[in-house]
């Protein structure tokens, strides 16, 4: 009986010692080591890839998209569609970005895609102007018409065939922070006109914020919209 109690006590003691040691290693030492290495070697990424404006204020993260919309006429009306603020470069369409009373440009409501097939609403493999309302085809056609109308200026007319896919479709997450250089270039004349800047100035800004393929072969060239708009704001204030 005494041996049994002694063995049980030793097992409990060994278990408690193991719990204490593993708690210290896995719950304190390891997290501190990983955090220290991350802060020392990857400080920017470890802190959320923050983007700061000219004054040093954090305006967002380079990993998550933001909307650039005009304030609603009736903030309490959930049915009122948001209208883009044409002074700024616009991101990809997204159902994952919304607004709140704290920061109307940076509120995450949900993340996800439409889950509609690529030919949703298509007839014989093509999207027609009379596509059924609510289908992907109808949304893409409406989005393309809006892009053409919004980005055509007195001296520059956008052709429907020049509208890139990312201008009318959302990404898989709905939170893509980047657009293609083609979509950025398409918006240059409108942005220049809105800010009374030379087109060449805005084109140079886009070129400076265009990132090539990762390692030269992975992915596609891209432009981070938040970084571009932050630089644009600094340019207009200089």
C-alpha positions as a printed Julia matrix, in Angstrom:
238×3 Matrix{Float64}:
   0.0    0.0     0.0
   2.8    2.4     0.96
   4.68   1.51   -2.22
   1.59   2.24   -4.28
   1.1    5.64   -2.67
   4.81   6.41   -3.05
   4.78   5.47   -6.74
   1.7    7.6    -7.34
   3.29  10.56   -5.56
   6.46  10.21   -7.63
   4.45  10.06  -10.86
   2.44  13.13   -9.87
   5.65  14.95   -8.93
   7.3   14.0   -12.23
   4.21  15.15  -14.12
   4.15  18.49  -12.32
   7.86  19.03  -12.95
   7.39  18.22  -16.64
   4.43  20.59  -16.77
   6.46  23.36  -15.17
   9.48  22.82  -17.43
   7.4   22.65  -20.63
   5.38  25.69  -19.57
   8.56  27.7   -19.1
  10.09  26.47  -22.39
   7.01  26.52  -24.63
   5.07  29.3   -22.94
   7.85  31.78  -22.11
  11.29  31.04  -23.58
  10.16  29.93  -27.08
   7.67  32.82  -27.65
  10.23  35.36  -26.39
  12.92  33.88  -28.64
  10.68  33.87  -31.73
   9.43  37.4   -31.0
  12.98  38.65  -30.45
  14.26  37.11  -33.69
  11.26  38.46  -35.63
  11.69  41.96  -34.22
  15.43  41.95  -34.88
  15.4   40.5   -38.41
  11.89  41.22  -39.75
  10.75  44.22  -37.74
   8.43  45.63  -40.4
   6.69  42.33  -41.19
   6.46  41.32  -37.54
   4.58  44.52  -36.78
   1.97  44.06  -39.5
   3.72  45.58  -42.54
   2.52  49.03  -41.52
   2.42  51.9   -44.02
   3.12  55.39  -42.69
   2.43  58.75  -44.25
   4.86  61.64  -44.53
   4.2   62.67  -40.92
   4.99  59.18  -39.62
   1.38  58.31  -38.82
   0.31  54.72  -39.54
  -2.35  54.72  -42.27
  -2.77  50.98  -42.7
  -1.12  47.73  -43.68
   0.38  46.87  -47.05
  -1.21  43.41  -46.76
  -4.89  44.42  -46.66
  -6.82  46.59  -49.1
  -8.71  49.76  -48.26
 -11.69  51.44  -49.85
 -11.6   55.01  -51.15
 -15.24  56.03  -51.21
 -17.17  59.24  -50.75
 -19.16  59.59  -47.51
 -22.71  58.29  -47.79
 -25.49  60.85  -48.1
 -27.4   58.83  -45.52
 -24.96  56.94  -43.26
 -27.86  55.02  -41.68
 -29.05  53.58  -44.99
 -27.48  50.12  -45.5
 -28.92  49.92  -49.02
 -27.15  53.04  -50.27
 -24.33  52.01  -52.56
 -20.91  53.48  -51.87
 -19.55  55.78  -54.56
 -15.81  55.87  -55.29
 -13.83  59.0   -54.46
 -12.36  59.66  -57.88
  -9.48  61.74  -56.47
  -7.74  58.51  -55.49
  -6.6   55.34  -57.18
  -9.27  52.71  -56.7
  -8.61  49.13  -55.55
 -10.17  45.97  -56.87
 -13.89  45.45  -56.27
 -14.44  43.81  -52.92
 -17.27  42.62  -50.72
 -14.89  42.17  -47.81
 -14.32  45.81  -46.99
 -16.83  47.95  -45.14
 -17.07  50.9   -42.8
 -17.56  51.7   -39.14
 -17.62  54.76  -36.89
 -13.93  54.47  -35.99
 -12.23  54.29  -39.38
 -14.44  54.43  -42.44
 -11.59  53.38  -44.75
 -10.27  50.39  -42.88
 -13.01  48.15  -41.51
 -12.95  44.42  -42.14
 -16.41  42.9   -42.16
 -15.75  39.61  -43.91
 -13.27  37.94  -46.2
 -14.2   35.74  -49.11
 -15.11  35.49  -52.77
 -18.5   35.36  -54.51
 -18.1   31.59  -55.12
 -19.8   32.08  -58.5
 -18.43  30.16  -61.45
 -16.57  32.02  -64.19
 -19.5   31.53  -66.6
 -22.23  32.47  -64.11
 -24.83  34.33  -66.19
 -23.07  33.67  -69.49
 -24.89  32.53  -72.62
 -22.94  30.27  -74.97
 -19.8   31.11  -73.03
 -20.18  34.9   -73.39
 -21.47  37.63  -71.1
 -24.25  39.66  -72.71
 -25.46  43.11  -71.67
 -28.83  41.62  -70.73
 -27.26  39.09  -68.34
 -29.5   38.07  -65.48
 -29.3   40.47  -62.54
 -27.17  39.21  -59.66
 -25.01  36.94  -61.81
 -21.26  37.36  -62.15
 -21.68  38.43  -65.77
 -24.08  41.2   -64.8
 -21.73  42.42  -62.08
 -18.7   42.4   -64.4
 -20.55  44.26  -67.17
 -21.81  46.9   -64.73
 -18.35  47.24  -63.19
 -16.72  47.64  -66.62
 -19.19  50.36  -67.62
 -18.47  52.19  -64.36
 -14.7   51.94  -64.87
 -14.99  53.34  -68.4
 -17.26  56.2   -67.26
 -15.24  57.08  -64.15
 -11.82  57.08  -65.82
 -12.63  58.81  -69.1
 -11.63  62.47  -69.1
 -11.96  65.36  -71.54
  -8.72  64.39  -73.26
  -8.66  60.66  -72.63
 -11.3   58.03  -73.37
 -11.09  54.58  -71.84
 -11.96  51.78  -74.24
 -13.92  48.81  -72.83
 -11.35  46.38  -74.24
  -8.61  48.18  -72.26
 -10.23  47.45  -68.88
  -8.17  44.72  -67.14
  -9.77  41.82  -65.3
  -8.75  43.04  -61.84
 -10.69  46.27  -62.39
 -13.99  44.37  -62.47
 -13.39  41.25  -60.34
 -12.46  40.76  -56.71
  -9.67  38.53  -55.48
 -10.24  35.2   -53.73
 -10.03  36.83  -50.3
 -11.76  40.03  -51.31
  -9.04  41.97  -49.48
  -6.32  42.23  -52.15
  -4.21  45.36  -51.51
  -2.72  45.35  -55.02
  -3.88  46.13  -58.54
  -2.19  45.45  -61.86
   0.01  48.14  -63.45
  -2.5   48.18  -66.31
  -5.35  49.14  -63.99
  -3.19  51.78  -62.31
  -2.23  53.25  -65.7
  -5.89  53.32  -66.73
  -6.62  55.57  -63.72
  -3.72  57.98  -64.26
  -5.53  60.58  -66.4
  -8.51  60.77  -64.06
  -6.31  61.14  -60.95
  -4.15  63.77  -62.67
  -7.23  65.75  -63.67
  -8.78  65.54  -60.2
  -5.61  66.83  -58.53
  -4.65  69.24  -61.33
  -1.33  67.44  -61.84
   0.59  66.65  -65.01
  -0.11  63.17  -66.35
   3.65  62.56  -66.46
   3.9   63.22  -62.72
   1.25  60.65  -61.92
   2.68  58.13  -64.38
   6.06  58.49  -62.68
   4.41  57.9   -59.31
   2.82  54.68  -60.58
   6.14  53.5   -62.04
   7.89  54.15  -58.71
   5.33  52.03  -56.86
   5.18  49.15  -59.3
   6.68  45.93  -57.92
   7.88  43.25  -60.32
   7.46  39.49  -60.07
   8.83  37.89  -56.92
  12.33  36.52  -57.67
  11.7   37.54  -61.26
   9.3   34.72  -62.13
   6.66  34.23  -59.41
   3.35  36.06  -59.52
   2.59  39.16  -61.57
   3.74  42.8   -61.45
   1.59  44.75  -59.0
   0.92  48.15  -57.5
  -0.01  48.55  -53.85
  -2.96  50.96  -53.81
  -2.47  52.22  -50.26
   1.22  52.94  -50.81
   0.42  54.68  -54.1
  -2.34  56.84  -52.62
  -0.17  57.72  -49.62
   2.56  58.92  -52.0
  -0.04  60.77  -54.07
  -1.29  62.59  -50.97
   2.28  63.59  -50.09
   2.82  64.82  -53.67
  -0.3   66.99  -53.66
   0.71  68.57  -50.35
   4.3   69.27  -51.34
